[in-house]
Short mmCIF file of C-alpha atoms in Angstrom, two decimals:
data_model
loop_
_atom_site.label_atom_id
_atom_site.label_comp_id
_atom_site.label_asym_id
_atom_site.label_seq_id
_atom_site.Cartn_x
_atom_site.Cartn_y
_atom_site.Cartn_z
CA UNK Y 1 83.21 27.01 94.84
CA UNK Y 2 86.78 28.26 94.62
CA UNK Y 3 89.63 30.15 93.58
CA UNK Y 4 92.18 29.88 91.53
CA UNK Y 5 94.98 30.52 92.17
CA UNK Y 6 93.47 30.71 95.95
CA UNK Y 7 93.89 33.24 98.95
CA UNK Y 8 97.14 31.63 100.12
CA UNK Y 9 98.55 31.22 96.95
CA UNK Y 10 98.28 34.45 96.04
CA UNK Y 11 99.34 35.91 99.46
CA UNK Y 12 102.48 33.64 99.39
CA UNK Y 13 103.18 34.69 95.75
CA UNK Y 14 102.93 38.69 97.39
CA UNK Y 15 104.82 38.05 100.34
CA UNK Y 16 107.87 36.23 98.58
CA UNK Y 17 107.93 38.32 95.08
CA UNK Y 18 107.20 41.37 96.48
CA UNK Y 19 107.87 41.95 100.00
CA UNK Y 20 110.66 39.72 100.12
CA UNK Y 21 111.72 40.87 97.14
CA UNK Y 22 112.24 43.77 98.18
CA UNK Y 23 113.66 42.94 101.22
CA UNK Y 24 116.85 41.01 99.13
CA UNK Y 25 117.21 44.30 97.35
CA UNK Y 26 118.03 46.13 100.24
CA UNK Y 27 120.13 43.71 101.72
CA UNK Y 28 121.92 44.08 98.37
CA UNK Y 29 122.98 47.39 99.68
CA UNK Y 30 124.04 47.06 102.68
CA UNK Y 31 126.01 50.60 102.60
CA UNK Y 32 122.74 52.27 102.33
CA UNK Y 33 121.71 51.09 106.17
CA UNK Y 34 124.91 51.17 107.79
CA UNK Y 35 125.70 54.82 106.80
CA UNK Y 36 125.54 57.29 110.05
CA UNK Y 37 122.09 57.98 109.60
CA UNK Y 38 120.81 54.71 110.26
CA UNK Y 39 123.16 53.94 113.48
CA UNK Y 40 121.39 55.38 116.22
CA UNK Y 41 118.24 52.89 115.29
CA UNK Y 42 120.62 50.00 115.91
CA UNK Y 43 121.12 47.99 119.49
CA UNK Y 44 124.86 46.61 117.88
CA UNK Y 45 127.55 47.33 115.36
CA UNK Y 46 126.14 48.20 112.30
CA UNK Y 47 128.88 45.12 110.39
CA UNK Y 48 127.19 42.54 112.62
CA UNK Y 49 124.05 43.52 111.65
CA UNK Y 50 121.83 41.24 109.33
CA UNK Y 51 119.98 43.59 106.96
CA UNK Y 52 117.22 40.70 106.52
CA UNK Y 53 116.45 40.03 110.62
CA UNK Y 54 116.06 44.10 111.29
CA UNK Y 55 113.60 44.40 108.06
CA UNK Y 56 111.49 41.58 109.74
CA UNK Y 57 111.56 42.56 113.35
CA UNK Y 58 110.08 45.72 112.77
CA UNK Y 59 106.71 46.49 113.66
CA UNK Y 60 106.09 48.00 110.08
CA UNK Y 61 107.12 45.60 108.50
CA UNK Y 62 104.80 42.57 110.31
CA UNK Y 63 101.92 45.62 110.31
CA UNK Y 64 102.54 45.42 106.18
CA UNK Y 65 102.25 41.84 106.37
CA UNK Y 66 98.80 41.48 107.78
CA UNK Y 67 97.67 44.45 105.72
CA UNK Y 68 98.18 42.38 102.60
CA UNK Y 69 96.87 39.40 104.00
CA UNK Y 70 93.55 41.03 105.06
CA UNK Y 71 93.73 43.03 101.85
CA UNK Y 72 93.35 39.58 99.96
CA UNK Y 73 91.67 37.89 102.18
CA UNK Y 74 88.49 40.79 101.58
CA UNK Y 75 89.05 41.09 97.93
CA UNK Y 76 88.99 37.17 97.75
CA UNK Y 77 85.50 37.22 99.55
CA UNK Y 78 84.25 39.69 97.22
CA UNK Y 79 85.20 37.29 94.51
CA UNK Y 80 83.78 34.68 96.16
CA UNK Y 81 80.58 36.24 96.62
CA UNK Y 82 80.63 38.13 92.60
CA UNK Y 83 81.17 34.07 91.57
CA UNK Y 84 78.16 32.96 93.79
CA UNK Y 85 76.08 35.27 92.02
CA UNK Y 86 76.83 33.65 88.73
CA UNK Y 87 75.82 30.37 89.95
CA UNK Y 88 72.69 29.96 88.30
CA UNK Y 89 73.90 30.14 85.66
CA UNK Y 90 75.17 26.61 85.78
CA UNK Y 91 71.14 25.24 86.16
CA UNK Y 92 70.96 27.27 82.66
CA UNK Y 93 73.69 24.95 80.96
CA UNK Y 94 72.55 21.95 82.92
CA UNK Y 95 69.25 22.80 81.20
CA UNK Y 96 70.84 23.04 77.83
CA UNK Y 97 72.52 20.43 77.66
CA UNK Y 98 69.83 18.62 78.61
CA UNK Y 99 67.71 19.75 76.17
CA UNK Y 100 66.80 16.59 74.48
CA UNK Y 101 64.52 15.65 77.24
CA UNK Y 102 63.37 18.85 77.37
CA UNK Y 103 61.97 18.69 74.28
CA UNK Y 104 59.55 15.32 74.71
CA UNK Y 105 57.59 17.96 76.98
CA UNK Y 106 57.66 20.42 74.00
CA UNK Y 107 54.00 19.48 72.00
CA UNK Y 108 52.04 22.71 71.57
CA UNK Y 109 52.83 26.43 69.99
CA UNK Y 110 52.93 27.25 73.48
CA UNK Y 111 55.44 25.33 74.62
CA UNK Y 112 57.43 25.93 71.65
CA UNK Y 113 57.02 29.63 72.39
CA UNK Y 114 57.76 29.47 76.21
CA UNK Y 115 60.57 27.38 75.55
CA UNK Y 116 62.13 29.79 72.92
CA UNK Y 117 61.69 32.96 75.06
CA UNK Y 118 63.72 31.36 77.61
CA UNK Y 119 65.87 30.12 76.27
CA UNK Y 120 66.73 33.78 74.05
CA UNK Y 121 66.32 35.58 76.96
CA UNK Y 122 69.41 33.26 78.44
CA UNK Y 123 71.47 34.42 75.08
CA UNK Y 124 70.70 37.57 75.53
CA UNK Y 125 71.62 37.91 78.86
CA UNK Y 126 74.72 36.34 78.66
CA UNK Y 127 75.39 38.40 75.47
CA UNK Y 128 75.44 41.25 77.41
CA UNK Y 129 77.65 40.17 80.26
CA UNK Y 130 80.97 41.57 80.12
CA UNK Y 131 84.32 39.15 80.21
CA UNK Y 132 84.65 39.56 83.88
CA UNK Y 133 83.99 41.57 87.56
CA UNK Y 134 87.09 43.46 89.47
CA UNK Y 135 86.97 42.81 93.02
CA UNK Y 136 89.64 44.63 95.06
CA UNK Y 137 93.28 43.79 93.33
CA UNK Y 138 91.11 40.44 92.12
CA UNK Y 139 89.28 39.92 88.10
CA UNK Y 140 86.79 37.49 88.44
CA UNK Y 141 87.33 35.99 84.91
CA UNK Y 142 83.92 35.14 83.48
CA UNK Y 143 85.24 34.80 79.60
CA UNK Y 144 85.77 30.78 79.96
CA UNK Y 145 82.01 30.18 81.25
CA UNK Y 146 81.04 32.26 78.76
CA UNK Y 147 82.51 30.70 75.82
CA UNK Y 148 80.91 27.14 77.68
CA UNK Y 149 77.95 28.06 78.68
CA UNK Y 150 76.90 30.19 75.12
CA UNK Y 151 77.32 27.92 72.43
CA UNK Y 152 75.26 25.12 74.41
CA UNK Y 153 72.35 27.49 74.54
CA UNK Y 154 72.50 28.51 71.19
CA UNK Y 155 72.75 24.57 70.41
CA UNK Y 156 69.73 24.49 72.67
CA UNK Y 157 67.68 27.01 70.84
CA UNK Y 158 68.19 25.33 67.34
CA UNK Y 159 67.43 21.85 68.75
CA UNK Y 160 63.93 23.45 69.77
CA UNK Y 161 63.77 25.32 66.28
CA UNK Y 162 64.11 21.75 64.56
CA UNK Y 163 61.83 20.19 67.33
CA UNK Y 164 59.44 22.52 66.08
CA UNK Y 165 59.76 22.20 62.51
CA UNK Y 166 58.63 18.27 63.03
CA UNK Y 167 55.54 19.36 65.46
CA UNK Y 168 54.55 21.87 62.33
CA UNK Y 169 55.34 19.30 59.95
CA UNK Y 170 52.88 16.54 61.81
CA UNK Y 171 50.49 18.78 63.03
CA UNK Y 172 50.24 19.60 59.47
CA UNK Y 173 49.89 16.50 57.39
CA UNK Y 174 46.87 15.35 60.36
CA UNK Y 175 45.08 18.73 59.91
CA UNK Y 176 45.09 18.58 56.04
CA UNK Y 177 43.96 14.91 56.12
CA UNK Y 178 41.22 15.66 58.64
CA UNK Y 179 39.97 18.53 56.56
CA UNK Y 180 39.89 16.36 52.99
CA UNK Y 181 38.20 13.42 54.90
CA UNK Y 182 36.06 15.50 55.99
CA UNK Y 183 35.21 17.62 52.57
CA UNK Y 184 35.07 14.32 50.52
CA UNK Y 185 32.23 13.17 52.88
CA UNK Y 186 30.32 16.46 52.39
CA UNK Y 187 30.63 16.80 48.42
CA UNK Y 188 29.12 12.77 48.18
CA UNK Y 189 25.24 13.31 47.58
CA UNK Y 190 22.76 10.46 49.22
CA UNK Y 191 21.51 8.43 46.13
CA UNK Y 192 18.32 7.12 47.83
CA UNK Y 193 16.75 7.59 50.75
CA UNK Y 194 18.50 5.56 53.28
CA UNK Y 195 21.79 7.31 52.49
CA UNK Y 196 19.42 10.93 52.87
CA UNK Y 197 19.34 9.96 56.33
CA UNK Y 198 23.05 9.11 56.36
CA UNK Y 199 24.04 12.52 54.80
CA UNK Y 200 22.00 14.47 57.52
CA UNK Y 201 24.23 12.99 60.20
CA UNK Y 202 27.09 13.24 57.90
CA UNK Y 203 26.29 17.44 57.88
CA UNK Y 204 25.14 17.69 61.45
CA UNK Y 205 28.90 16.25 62.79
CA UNK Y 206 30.70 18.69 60.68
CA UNK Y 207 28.38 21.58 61.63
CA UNK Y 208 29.19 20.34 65.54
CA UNK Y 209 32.76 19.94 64.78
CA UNK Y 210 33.73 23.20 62.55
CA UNK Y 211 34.87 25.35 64.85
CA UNK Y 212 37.46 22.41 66.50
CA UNK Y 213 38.69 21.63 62.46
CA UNK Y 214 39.34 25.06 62.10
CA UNK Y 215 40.73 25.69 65.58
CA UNK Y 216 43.20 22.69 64.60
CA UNK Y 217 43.97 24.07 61.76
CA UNK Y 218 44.83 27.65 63.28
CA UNK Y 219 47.14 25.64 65.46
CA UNK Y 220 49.01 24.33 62.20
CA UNK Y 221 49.08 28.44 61.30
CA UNK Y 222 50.26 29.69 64.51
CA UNK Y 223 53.62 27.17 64.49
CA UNK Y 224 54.85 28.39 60.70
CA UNK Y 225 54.24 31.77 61.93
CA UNK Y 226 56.22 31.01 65.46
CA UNK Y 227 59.39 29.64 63.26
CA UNK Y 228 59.11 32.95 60.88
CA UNK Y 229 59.78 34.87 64.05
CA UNK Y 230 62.58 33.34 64.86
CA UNK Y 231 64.01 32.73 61.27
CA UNK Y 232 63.58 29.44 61.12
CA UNK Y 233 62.71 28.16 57.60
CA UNK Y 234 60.00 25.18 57.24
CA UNK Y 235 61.51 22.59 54.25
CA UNK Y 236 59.98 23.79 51.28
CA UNK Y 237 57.72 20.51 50.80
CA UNK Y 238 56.21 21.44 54.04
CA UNK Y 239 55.75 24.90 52.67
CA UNK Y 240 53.28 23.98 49.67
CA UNK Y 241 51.25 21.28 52.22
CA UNK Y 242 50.69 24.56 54.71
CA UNK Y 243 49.64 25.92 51.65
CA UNK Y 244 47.37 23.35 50.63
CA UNK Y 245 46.06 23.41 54.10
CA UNK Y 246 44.98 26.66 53.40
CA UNK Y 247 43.18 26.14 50.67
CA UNK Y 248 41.37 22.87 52.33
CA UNK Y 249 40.21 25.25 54.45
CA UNK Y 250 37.93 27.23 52.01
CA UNK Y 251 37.19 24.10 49.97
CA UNK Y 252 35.86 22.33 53.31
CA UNK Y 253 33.54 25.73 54.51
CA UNK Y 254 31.90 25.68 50.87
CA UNK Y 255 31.64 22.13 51.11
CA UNK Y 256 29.68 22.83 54.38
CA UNK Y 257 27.78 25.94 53.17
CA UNK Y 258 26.65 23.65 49.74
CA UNK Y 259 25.48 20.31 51.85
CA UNK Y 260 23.74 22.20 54.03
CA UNK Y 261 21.67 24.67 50.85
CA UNK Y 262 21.37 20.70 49.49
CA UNK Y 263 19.76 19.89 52.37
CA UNK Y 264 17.33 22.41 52.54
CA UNK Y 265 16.66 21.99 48.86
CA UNK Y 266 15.22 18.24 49.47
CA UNK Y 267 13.58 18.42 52.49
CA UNK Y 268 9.87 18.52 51.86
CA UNK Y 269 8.49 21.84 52.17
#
């Protein structure tokens, strides 16, 4: 990590704008120091002396000098170490921007959840940070990462919103087909006794495998919901199937309740 401009940069830019600045404006009076009051400080003639070489060989003057440099030599540690503290944040927009693989690991609500709250809680947190730290007569600058780092998380959360539009969309279409497959076989009545015994073990599977059809199913619910929390519209086509989903789900538990009062209708008493 580092600085710019860095420590010596900024001490040279001192020492030669400023303290030697100010050192050419006094030699640009040179009454000033050879007026009576100044004479007794001087080894020699005050017209043979050279304003410049008596700033510079006094003590306060070289005791200024290393005053500024430790000044920014602290403040540019304390920058140093406000910076290092942001440096996770760089795993965050390696993460982001990285997000496409991120996303074949993304295949349940869960994930789509987990994913999202991260990856919020990384807006928000950067939403909140303000455009920089003072440290000493130093700003650590923090506006440029933000406007980087931001936009590829928000980026990131969208491509995980679409992501999950598709895993809604699929997990859709296979639950809804599951269900009709399933309800067709139910509402077909045995025409002769062979197929009797055929629609028994046609009712006994879909009393064994209810609860996972509906549990599938609740899946389906739980992603539309998800993307209504975070305002993420599902194409309307998708929409009406959910819908019909719905709707499959009642048709296939009466389909279940009627097979199964069928059955106990025609079994011999």
């Amino acid at each position: 990590m580092r600085c710019s401009p860095d420590g010596f940069s900024v001490s040279d830019t001192i020492m030669t704008n400023a303290v030697e600045g100010a050192i050419a404006l006094i030699a640009s009076c040179p009454r000033l120091l050879m007026t009576r009051s100044f004479v007794p400080f001087y080894d020699m003639q005050p017209s043979l002396l050279s304003v410049s070489h008596v700033i510079r060989d006094m003590p306060e003057y070289k005791g200024a000098c290393l005053s500024i440099e430790g000044v920014i030599s602290r403040d540019f540690a304390a920058a140093l170490e406000c910076a290092a503290s942001l440096e996770d944040k760089r795993t965050i927009f390696d993460t982001c921007c990285a997000i496409d693989e991120e996303l074949r690991t993304i295949r349940t609500r869960d994930d789509v959840h987990n994913q999202l709250q991260r990856l919020v809680g990384w807006h928000r947190g950067f939403s909140g940070l303000s455009e920089g730290f003072g440290a000493g007569c130093l700003f650590v600058d923090i506006a440029p990462m933000k406007a980087l780092v931001m936009p590829a998380v928000t980026r990131a959360i969208e491509a995980v919103k679409a992501h999950a539009v598709v895993l809604a969309h699929s997990a859709c279409v296979e639950s809804l087909s599951e269900i009709r497959t399933r309800t067709t076989r139910l509402l077909a009545r045995p025409e002769d006794t062979d197929s009797f015994g055929s629609f028994q073990e046609v009712c006994r599977l879909q009393q064994e495998e209810y609860a996972a059809v509906l549990i599938q199913a609740v899946h389906v619910d739980e992603l539309y919901s998800l993307l209504a929390e975070h305002e993420q519209r599902a194409p309307m086509a998708d929409q009406v199937r959910h819908d019909d989903l719905k709707e499959a789900r009642i048709t296939f538990a009466k389909a279940l309740e009627d097979a199964e009062a069928y059955l106990l209708k025609k079994m011999p008493s």
